[in-house]
CSV table of C-alpha atoms and ligand atoms in Angstrom, one decimal:
chain,number,residue,atom,x,y,z
A,1,MET,CA,-49.8,30.0,22.2
A,2,LEU,CA,-46.8,28.3,23.9
A,3,HIS,CA,-47.5,25.0,25.7
A,4,PRO,CA,-47.6,26.0,29.5
A,5,LEU,CA,-45.3,23.2,30.4
A,6,ASN,CA,-42.4,24.7,28.5
A,7,GLU,CA,-41.9,27.4,31.1
A,8,GLY,CA,-41.5,24.9,33.9
A,9,ILE,CA,-38.7,22.8,32.4
A,10,ASN,CA,-35.3,23.3,34.2
A,11,ARG,CA,-33.1,25.3,31.7
A,12,SER,CA,-30.0,23.5,32.6
A,13,LEU,CA,-31.2,20.0,31.7
A,14,PRO,CA,-29.7,18.5,28.5
A,15,THR,CA,-32.0,19.2,25.5
A,16,LEU,CA,-32.9,15.5,24.9
A,17,LEU,CA,-33.9,15.0,28.5
A,18,LYS,CA,-36.0,18.1,28.2
A,19,THR,CA,-37.7,16.6,25.2
A,20,VAL,CA,-38.4,13.3,27.1
A,21,ILE,CA,-39.8,15.3,30.0
A,22,LEU,CA,-41.9,17.3,27.5
A,23,THR,CA,-43.2,14.1,26.0
A,24,THR,CA,-44.2,12.5,29.3
A,25,THR,CA,-45.7,15.6,30.8
A,26,MET,CA,-47.4,16.8,27.5
A,27,GLY,CA,-49.0,13.4,27.2
A,28,GLN,CA,-48.0,13.2,23.6
A,29,PHE,CA,-44.7,13.2,21.7
A,30,PRO,CA,-43.9,16.7,20.5
A,31,LEU,CA,-45.5,17.1,17.1
A,32,THR,CA,-42.8,17.3,14.4
A,33,LEU,CA,-43.3,19.3,11.2
A,34,SER,CA,-43.7,16.3,9.0
A,35,ARG,CA,-46.1,14.5,11.4
A,36,PHE,CA,-48.2,17.7,11.7
A,37,ILE,CA,-48.4,18.3,8.0
A,38,ALA,CA,-49.3,14.6,7.4
A,39,GLN,CA,-52.1,14.9,9.9
A,40,GLU,CA,-53.3,18.1,8.2
A,41,GLN,CA,-53.1,16.6,4.8
A,42,ALA,CA,-55.0,13.5,5.9
A,43,THR,CA,-58.0,15.7,6.3
A,44,HIS,CA,-57.8,16.8,2.7
A,45,ALA,CA,-59.0,14.4,0.0
A,46,GLY,CA,-56.7,14.4,-3.0
A,47,ALA,CA,-53.7,15.6,-1.0
A,48,THR,CA,-50.6,14.2,-2.7
A,49,GLY,CA,-48.1,14.8,0.1
A,50,GLU,CA,-46.0,16.9,-2.3
A,51,LEU,CA,-46.7,20.1,-0.3
A,52,ALA,CA,-45.6,18.2,2.8
A,53,ARG,CA,-42.3,17.3,1.1
A,54,LEU,CA,-41.8,20.8,-0.2
A,55,LEU,CA,-42.3,22.3,3.3
A,56,ALA,CA,-39.9,19.7,4.7
A,57,GLN,CA,-37.4,20.9,2.1
A,58,VAL,CA,-37.8,24.5,3.3
A,59,GLY,CA,-37.1,23.1,6.8
A,60,LEU,CA,-34.0,21.4,5.6
A,61,VAL,CA,-32.8,24.7,4.0
A,62,GLY,CA,-33.5,26.4,7.3
A,63,LYS,CA,-31.3,23.9,9.2
A,64,LEU,CA,-28.4,24.3,6.8
A,65,ILE,CA,-28.5,28.1,6.8
A,66,ALA,CA,-28.9,28.2,10.6
A,67,GLN,CA,-25.8,26.1,10.9
A,68,ASP,CA,-23.8,28.5,8.7
A,69,LEU,CA,-25.1,31.5,10.6
A,70,ARG,CA,-24.3,30.0,14.0
A,71,CYS,CA,-20.6,30.1,13.3
A,72,ALA,CA,-20.5,32.7,10.6
A,73,GLY,CA,-17.8,34.8,12.4
A,74,LEU,CA,-15.5,31.8,12.6
A,75,ILE,CA,-15.6,30.4,9.0
A,76,ASP,CA,-14.9,33.5,6.8
A,77,ILE,CA,-18.5,33.9,5.4
A,78,LEU,CA,-19.1,37.4,6.7
A,79,GLY,CA,-18.6,40.4,4.4
A,80,THR,CA,-19.4,40.9,0.7
A,81,THR,CA,-18.6,38.9,-2.5
A,82,GLY,CA,-17.8,42.2,-4.3
A,83,GLY,CA,-20.8,41.6,-6.6
A,84,ILE,CA,-23.9,43.7,-7.2
A,85,ASN,CA,-27.2,41.9,-7.6
A,86,VAL,CA,-30.2,42.6,-9.8
A,87,GLN,CA,-31.6,44.9,-7.1
A,88,GLY,CA,-28.5,47.1,-7.3
A,89,GLU,CA,-27.5,45.9,-3.8
A,90,THR,CA,-24.0,44.7,-2.7
A,91,VAL,CA,-24.1,41.0,-2.4
A,92,LYS,CA,-23.2,39.5,1.0
A,93,LYS,CA,-21.3,36.2,1.1
A,94,LEU,CA,-24.2,34.8,3.2
A,95,ASP,CA,-26.7,36.0,0.5
A,96,GLU,CA,-24.9,33.8,-2.0
A,97,ILE,CA,-24.5,30.8,0.3
A,98,ALA,CA,-28.2,31.0,1.3
A,99,ASN,CA,-29.2,31.3,-2.4
A,100,GLU,CA,-27.1,28.3,-3.4
A,101,THR,CA,-28.6,26.2,-0.5
A,102,PHE,CA,-32.1,26.9,-1.7
A,103,LEU,CA,-31.2,26.1,-5.3
A,104,LYS,CA,-29.5,22.8,-4.5
A,105,ALA,CA,-32.2,21.7,-2.1
A,106,PHE,CA,-35.1,22.4,-4.4
A,107,HIS,CA,-33.4,21.0,-7.5
A,108,GLU,CA,-32.8,17.9,-5.4
A,109,SER,CA,-36.4,17.8,-4.3
A,110,GLY,CA,-37.5,16.8,-7.8
A,111,LEU,CA,-40.8,18.7,-7.0
A,112,VAL,CA,-40.1,22.1,-8.6
A,113,CYS,CA,-39.7,22.8,-12.3
A,114,ALA,CA,-38.6,26.4,-11.9
A,115,VAL,CA,-37.3,28.7,-9.2
A,116,ALA,CA,-36.8,32.5,-8.9
A,117,SER,CA,-34.8,34.4,-6.3
A,118,GLU,CA,-34.2,37.9,-5.1
A,119,GLU,CA,-30.5,37.3,-5.8
A,120,MET,CA,-30.9,36.1,-9.4
A,121,GLU,CA,-31.9,38.3,-12.4
A,122,ASN,CA,-33.6,35.5,-14.2
A,123,PRO,CA,-35.4,32.4,-13.0
A,124,VAL,CA,-33.7,29.0,-13.2
A,125,LEU,CA,-35.8,26.3,-15.0
A,126,PHE,CA,-35.3,22.6,-14.3
A,127,PRO,CA,-36.4,21.1,-17.7
A,128,GLU,CA,-35.5,17.6,-16.6
A,129,ARG,CA,-38.0,17.8,-13.8
A,130,TRP,CA,-41.0,18.8,-16.0
A,131,PRO,CA,-43.8,17.7,-16.4
A,132,GLN,CA,-43.6,15.5,-13.2
A,133,ALA,CA,-42.7,18.5,-11.0
A,134,GLN,CA,-45.7,20.8,-10.8
A,135,TYR,CA,-44.5,23.5,-8.4
A,136,MET,CA,-42.5,26.7,-8.9
A,137,LEU,CA,-40.7,28.3,-6.0
A,138,LEU,CA,-40.0,32.0,-5.5
A,139,PHE,CA,-37.8,33.0,-2.6
A,140,ASP,CA,-35.7,35.7,-0.8
A,141,PRO,CA,-32.8,33.5,0.4
A,142,LEU,CA,-31.7,35.9,3.1
A,143,ASP,CA,-33.8,38.8,4.3
A,144,GLY,CA,-32.3,41.6,6.4
A,145,SER,CA,-29.0,41.6,4.6
A,146,SER,CA,-27.8,44.7,6.5
A,147,ASN,CA,-27.8,42.5,9.6
A,148,THR,CA,-25.5,39.7,8.3
A,149,ASP,CA,-22.3,41.0,9.8
A,150,CYS,CA,-23.5,42.1,13.2
A,151,ASN,CA,-25.3,39.0,14.4
A,152,MET,CA,-28.7,40.5,14.2
A,153,PRO,CA,-31.9,38.6,13.2
A,154,LEU,CA,-32.2,37.3,9.6
A,155,GLY,CA,-34.9,35.5,7.7
A,156,ALA,CA,-35.7,33.8,4.4
A,157,ILE,CA,-39.1,34.1,2.7
A,158,PHE,CA,-40.7,31.5,0.3
A,159,SER,CA,-43.8,31.4,-2.0
A,160,LEU,CA,-44.9,28.3,-3.9
A,161,VAL,CA,-47.2,28.3,-6.9
A,162,LYS,CA,-48.4,25.4,-9.2
A,163,PHE,CA,-47.5,24.9,-12.9
A,164,GLU,CA,-49.8,22.2,-14.1
A,165,ARG,CA,-49.5,22.7,-17.9
A,166,GLU,CA,-48.5,19.5,-19.7
A,167,ASP,CA,-48.4,21.1,-23.2
A,168,ARG,CA,-45.3,23.1,-22.6
A,169,MET,CA,-42.4,23.8,-20.3
A,170,PRO,CA,-42.7,26.7,-17.9
A,171,THR,CA,-41.2,30.0,-19.0
A,172,ASP,CA,-39.9,33.0,-17.0
A,173,ASP,CA,-43.3,34.7,-17.3
A,174,ASP,CA,-45.1,31.8,-15.6
A,175,LEU,CA,-43.3,32.7,-12.4
A,176,VAL,CA,-44.9,36.2,-12.5
A,177,HIS,CA,-48.3,35.7,-10.8
A,178,LYS,CA,-50.8,37.3,-8.4
A,179,GLY,CA,-50.5,36.6,-4.7
A,180,THR,CA,-53.9,34.9,-4.7
A,181,GLU,CA,-52.4,32.1,-6.8
A,182,GLN,CA,-50.0,31.0,-4.0
A,183,VAL,CA,-50.5,27.4,-2.7
A,184,ALA,CA,-48.0,27.7,0.2
A,185,ALA,CA,-46.0,30.6,1.7
A,186,GLY,CA,-44.0,31.5,4.7
A,187,TYR,CA,-40.7,32.3,6.2
A,188,LEU,CA,-37.7,31.1,8.2
A,189,LEU,CA,-36.7,33.2,11.1
A,190,PHE,CA,-33.0,33.0,12.2
A,191,GLY,CA,-33.4,34.7,15.6
A,192,SER,CA,-32.5,33.4,19.1
A,193,SER,CA,-34.1,30.2,17.8
A,194,THR,CA,-34.8,29.1,14.3
A,195,MET,CA,-38.4,29.0,13.3
A,196,LEU,CA,-40.4,28.0,10.3
A,197,VAL,CA,-43.8,29.7,9.9
A,198,TYR,CA,-46.1,28.8,7.0
A,199,THR,CA,-49.6,28.7,5.6
A,200,VAL,CA,-51.2,26.5,2.9
A,201,GLY,CA,-54.5,28.4,3.3
A,202,GLN,CA,-55.7,26.7,6.5
A,203,GLY,CA,-54.4,29.1,9.1
A,204,VAL,CA,-50.8,29.8,10.1
A,205,HIS,CA,-48.5,27.5,12.1
A,206,GLY,CA,-45.1,28.0,13.7
A,207,PHE,CA,-42.5,25.4,14.3
A,208,THR,CA,-39.3,25.8,16.4
A,209,LEU,CA,-36.1,23.9,15.5
A,210,GLU,CA,-35.0,21.7,18.4
A,211,PRO,CA,-31.3,21.7,17.6
A,212,GLY,CA,-30.7,18.7,19.9
A,213,ILE,CA,-32.8,16.4,17.8
A,214,GLY,CA,-32.7,18.4,14.6
A,215,GLU,CA,-36.5,18.4,14.3
A,216,TYR,CA,-38.9,21.3,13.9
A,217,LEU,CA,-41.5,20.9,16.7
A,218,LEU,CA,-44.9,22.6,16.8
A,219,SER,CA,-44.7,25.6,19.1
A,220,HIS,CA,-47.3,28.0,17.7
A,221,LYS,CA,-50.5,26.4,16.3
A,222,GLN,CA,-53.1,28.4,14.5
A,223,ILE,CA,-51.4,31.8,15.1
A,224,ARG,CA,-54.0,34.7,15.4
A,225,ILE,CA,-52.7,38.3,15.2
A,226,PRO,CA,-54.4,40.8,17.5
A,227,ALA,CA,-56.7,43.3,15.8
A,228,ARG,CA,-54.6,46.2,17.0
A,229,GLY,CA,-51.1,46.4,18.5
A,230,LYS,CA,-48.8,48.8,20.3
A,231,VAL,CA,-45.8,48.8,18.1
A,232,TYR,CA,-44.9,50.2,14.7
A,233,SER,CA,-42.0,49.2,12.5
A,234,VAL,CA,-40.7,51.7,9.9
A,235,ASN,CA,-37.3,53.3,8.9
A,236,GLU,CA,-38.0,56.8,10.3
A,237,GLY,CA,-34.8,57.9,8.6
A,238,ASN,CA,-36.8,57.9,5.4
A,239,ASN,CA,-39.4,60.4,6.8
A,240,HIS,CA,-38.3,63.1,4.3
A,241,LYS,CA,-39.1,60.8,1.4
A,242,TRP,CA,-42.7,60.1,2.5
A,243,THR,CA,-46.0,61.4,1.2
A,244,ALA,CA,-47.9,63.8,3.5
A,245,GLY,CA,-50.4,61.0,4.3
A,246,THR,CA,-47.7,58.6,5.5
A,247,LYS,CA,-46.0,61.3,7.6
A,248,LYS,CA,-49.3,62.2,9.2
A,249,TYR,CA,-50.1,58.6,10.0
A,250,VAL,CA,-46.6,57.9,11.6
A,251,ASP,CA,-46.9,61.2,13.5
A,252,ASP,CA,-50.3,60.2,14.8
A,253,LEU,CA,-48.9,57.0,16.2
A,254,LYS,CA,-46.6,59.1,18.4
A,255,ASN,CA,-49.4,61.2,19.8
A,256,THR,CA,-50.3,60.7,23.5
A,257,ASP,CA,-53.8,59.3,23.3
A,258,LYS,CA,-54.2,56.7,26.1
A,259,ALA,CA,-57.8,55.9,25.0
A,260,ARG,CA,-56.4,54.7,21.7
A,261,GLY,CA,-53.3,53.0,23.2
A,262,LYS,CA,-51.0,55.7,21.9
A,263,PRO,CA,-48.2,56.5,21.7
A,264,TYR,CA,-47.0,53.3,20.0
A,265,SER,CA,-43.4,52.1,20.6
A,266,VAL,CA,-41.1,51.8,17.6
A,267,ARG,CA,-39.4,48.5,16.9
A,268,TYR,CA,-37.4,48.2,13.6
A,269,SER,CA,-34.8,45.4,13.4
A,270,GLY,CA,-33.7,45.9,9.8
A,271,CYS,CA,-35.1,42.5,9.1
A,272,LEU,CA,-38.6,42.4,7.6
A,273,VAL,CA,-39.2,38.8,8.7
A,274,ALA,CA,-38.2,39.5,12.3
A,275,ASP,CA,-40.4,42.6,12.5
A,276,VAL,CA,-43.4,40.9,10.9
A,277,HIS,CA,-43.0,37.9,13.2
A,278,ARG,CA,-43.1,40.1,16.2
A,279,ILE,CA,-46.2,41.8,14.9
A,280,LEU,CA,-47.9,38.4,14.0
A,281,LEU,CA,-47.5,37.4,17.7
A,282,GLY,CA,-48.1,40.7,19.4
A,283,GLY,CA,-49.9,42.9,17.0
A,284,GLY,CA,-48.9,46.3,15.4
A,285,ILE,CA,-47.9,47.5,12.0
A,286,TYR,CA,-44.8,47.3,9.7
A,287,LEU,CA,-44.5,49.9,6.9
A,288,TYR,CA,-42.2,50.2,4.0
A,289,PRO,CA,-44.3,52.8,2.2
A,290,GLY,CA,-44.1,54.3,-1.2
A,291,GLU,CA,-41.9,57.4,-1.4
A,292,LEU,CA,-42.3,60.7,-3.3
A,293,ASP,CA,-39.6,59.8,-5.8
A,294,LYS,CA,-40.2,56.0,-5.6
A,295,PRO,CA,-43.9,55.4,-5.2
A,296,GLU,CA,-43.4,51.6,-5.6
A,297,GLY,CA,-41.2,51.6,-2.4
A,298,LYS,CA,-38.3,49.1,-1.8
A,299,LEU,CA,-39.7,45.6,-1.1
A,300,ARG,CA,-40.4,43.0,-3.8
A,301,LEU,CA,-43.9,41.8,-4.6
A,302,LEU,CA,-43.4,38.2,-5.6
A,303,TYR,CA,-41.0,36.9,-2.9
A,304,GLU,CA,-41.4,39.3,0.0
A,305,ALA,CA,-44.8,41.1,0.0
A,306,ASN,CA,-47.0,38.3,-1.4
A,307,PRO,CA,-45.9,35.4,0.9
A,308,LEU,CA,-45.9,37.6,4.0
A,309,ALA,CA,-49.3,39.1,3.1
A,310,TRP,CA,-50.9,35.7,2.8
A,311,VAL,CA,-49.4,34.6,6.1
A,312,VAL,CA,-50.7,37.7,7.9
A,313,GLU,CA,-54.1,37.5,6.3
A,314,GLN,CA,-54.4,33.8,7.2
A,315,ALA,CA,-53.7,34.9,10.8
A,316,GLY,CA,-56.5,37.5,10.7
A,317,GLY,CA,-54.4,40.5,9.8
A,318,LYS,CA,-54.2,42.7,6.7
A,319,ALA,CA,-51.6,43.6,4.0
A,320,SER,CA,-51.9,46.7,1.8
A,321,THR,CA,-50.0,48.9,-0.6
A,322,GLY,CA,-51.8,51.8,1.2
A,323,THR,CA,-54.4,51.9,-1.5
A,324,MET,CA,-55.1,48.2,-2.3
A,325,ARG,CA,-54.8,44.6,-1.0
A,326,ILE,CA,-51.3,43.2,-1.7
A,327,LEU,CA,-52.6,39.8,-2.9
A,328,ASP,CA,-54.7,41.6,-5.6
A,329,VAL,CA,-51.8,43.5,-7.0
A,330,GLU,CA,-51.3,42.7,-10.7
A,331,ALA,CA,-47.8,41.1,-11.1
A,332,LYS,CA,-46.0,42.3,-14.2
A,333,ARG,CA,-42.3,41.8,-13.6
A,334,LEU,CA,-40.3,39.2,-11.6
A,335,HIS,CA,-38.5,41.8,-9.4
A,336,GLN,CA,-41.4,44.2,-9.2
A,337,ARG,CA,-41.5,46.4,-6.1
A,338,VAL,CA,-44.5,47.4,-4.0
A,339,PRO,CA,-45.2,49.6,-1.0
A,340,LEU,CA,-45.9,47.3,2.0
A,341,ILE,CA,-48.2,48.2,4.9
A,342,ILE,CA,-48.8,45.0,6.9
A,343,GLY,CA,-50.0,43.8,10.3
A,344,SER,CA,-53.0,44.1,12.6
A,345,ALA,CA,-56.2,44.7,10.6
A,346,ASP,CA,-57.3,47.9,12.5
A,347,ASP,CA,-53.8,49.4,12.3
A,348,VAL,CA,-53.5,48.8,8.6
A,349,ARG,CA,-57.0,50.3,8.0
A,350,ASP,CA,-55.9,53.4,10.0
A,351,ALA,CA,-52.8,53.7,7.9
A,352,GLU,CA,-54.8,53.4,4.6
A,353,GLU,CA,-57.1,56.1,5.7
A,354,PHE,CA,-54.2,58.5,6.3
A,355,ILE,CA,-52.3,57.5,3.2
A,356,GLN,CA,-55.4,58.0,1.1
A,357,SER,CA,-56.0,61.4,2.9
A,358,ARG,CA,-59.3,60.2,4.3
A,359,ARG,CA,-58.1,61.3,7.8
B,401,FBP,P1,-33.2,42.4,1.8
B,401,FBP,O1,-34.0,41.3,1.4
B,401,FBP,O2,-32.2,42.8,0.7
B,401,FBP,O3,-32.5,42.3,3.1
B,401,FBP,O4,-34.1,43.7,1.8
B,401,FBP,C1,-35.2,43.8,2.6
B,401,FBP,C2,-34.9,44.5,3.9
B,401,FBP,O5,-33.6,44.3,4.4
B,401,FBP,C3,-35.9,44.2,5.0
B,401,FBP,O6,-35.6,43.0,5.7
B,401,FBP,C4,-35.9,45.4,5.9
B,401,FBP,O7,-37.1,45.6,6.7
B,401,FBP,C5,-35.6,46.5,5.0
B,401,FBP,O8,-35.1,45.9,3.7
B,401,FBP,C6,-34.6,47.5,5.5
B,401,FBP,O9,-34.5,48.5,4.6
B,401,FBP,P2,-33.9,49.9,5.0
B,401,FBP,O10,-32.4,49.6,5.4
B,401,FBP,O11,-34.0,50.8,3.8
B,401,FBP,O12,-34.7,50.4,6.2
C-alpha cells in the first residue's frame, strides 16, 4: 500500500525537497531500512542485530549494482565475458560484476562463513570468519540475464541460512538445505526504481531506494498477495515441451469465462524477479514448469525457487512444483533445478489440479 501523500507531491521538485515535504506531511521521517529492521528486531528477544546488518549489506549490493546498471551502456559492461557458467549459460559481463559485488560485500560483512552463487560451480568458504560468522548466503547475482543488454528489468535473489556448528567448519554440503531452513530471503528489483523486498518470517516488506539520499525507504509494508489474479507469466514458446496437464491449464487461462475472470492477460518480462514482483502486488501466477524431456524445469531450487517461495508464502500466496510445496523439496545438489509454479494461492491450486490431471 503506497502512502497516499506520495501521489500529491509535485514531480518536478528536487528529490530532497520532496523528502522534506514527505516528512512534514507524513508526520514522521520516512522509515529507512535500517530503522525499520531495528524496530522490528526490538520486538524480538534475543535478536542480535546480525540479520539487520546482513539485510543492510544486501541493500548496499543493490545500490552498487543499480549504479552500474544505470550507465551500463556507457561504460563497456554490456555483452558477454566469453565464458560459460556451471548452468551451461553464456556469462554476461554484468553477471560477473554482480557476482563479484556480492562476494566482496559479504566477505567484508564478517557475518557469513560461506557463500554460493548461480555463477559459481562451487561455494566459497570464508574459514577466517568461522566460527564467529554464523550465516551462509546463497544468491542469484543477476536474474533475467537475457535482459542485460536491452535495458529491461533485472533482479538479484538471496537466501540466508544459519551455520551454528562450533565443532567444525562449514563444508559445501552444508549449503544444500531445505527451503524451510531459511532465516531470511528476498530480492532486489532493478526496474524503473530499485527495490529491496524481503522476509524474515514475519511478513513481507518492500523498500524503495531514494537515489537522492541513497537510502531505502519503506514503501510497501506487510505486502499481501491477492488470492487470485488476472495475469499469467510463462514462456509460451515452450508450449511444445509441456506435459498435457500444463498445456490444459495454460489453455484454460485463455478461455473466455467472465465469471472466473478469464481470459487472463499474459505478462512475461524475461526476469523472474520482475514477474513475481508484479504478481506479489497484483495477483496472478508465474510458471516455469517441468518439461517432457526436462521434468525438473529450468530454475534453481536453492537460490531462485526457495527464497521467492518463502516471500510469496509469507505474503499469503503459494509456491509449488506442480505436485508439492517448494519449501518442502528435498535439496540434494547445490545447482539442483525444480519446476516453479508460484503466485496467488487459488491460481496455484488450479494449476496443481491441471498438472496432476485432477481437472
Ligand atoms: P537467469 O538467472 O540465468 O537469468 O535465469 C532465470 C531466468 O532468466 C528468469 O529470470 C526468467 O523468468 C527465465 O529464466 C527466462 O527463461 P526463458 O528465456 O527460458 O523463458
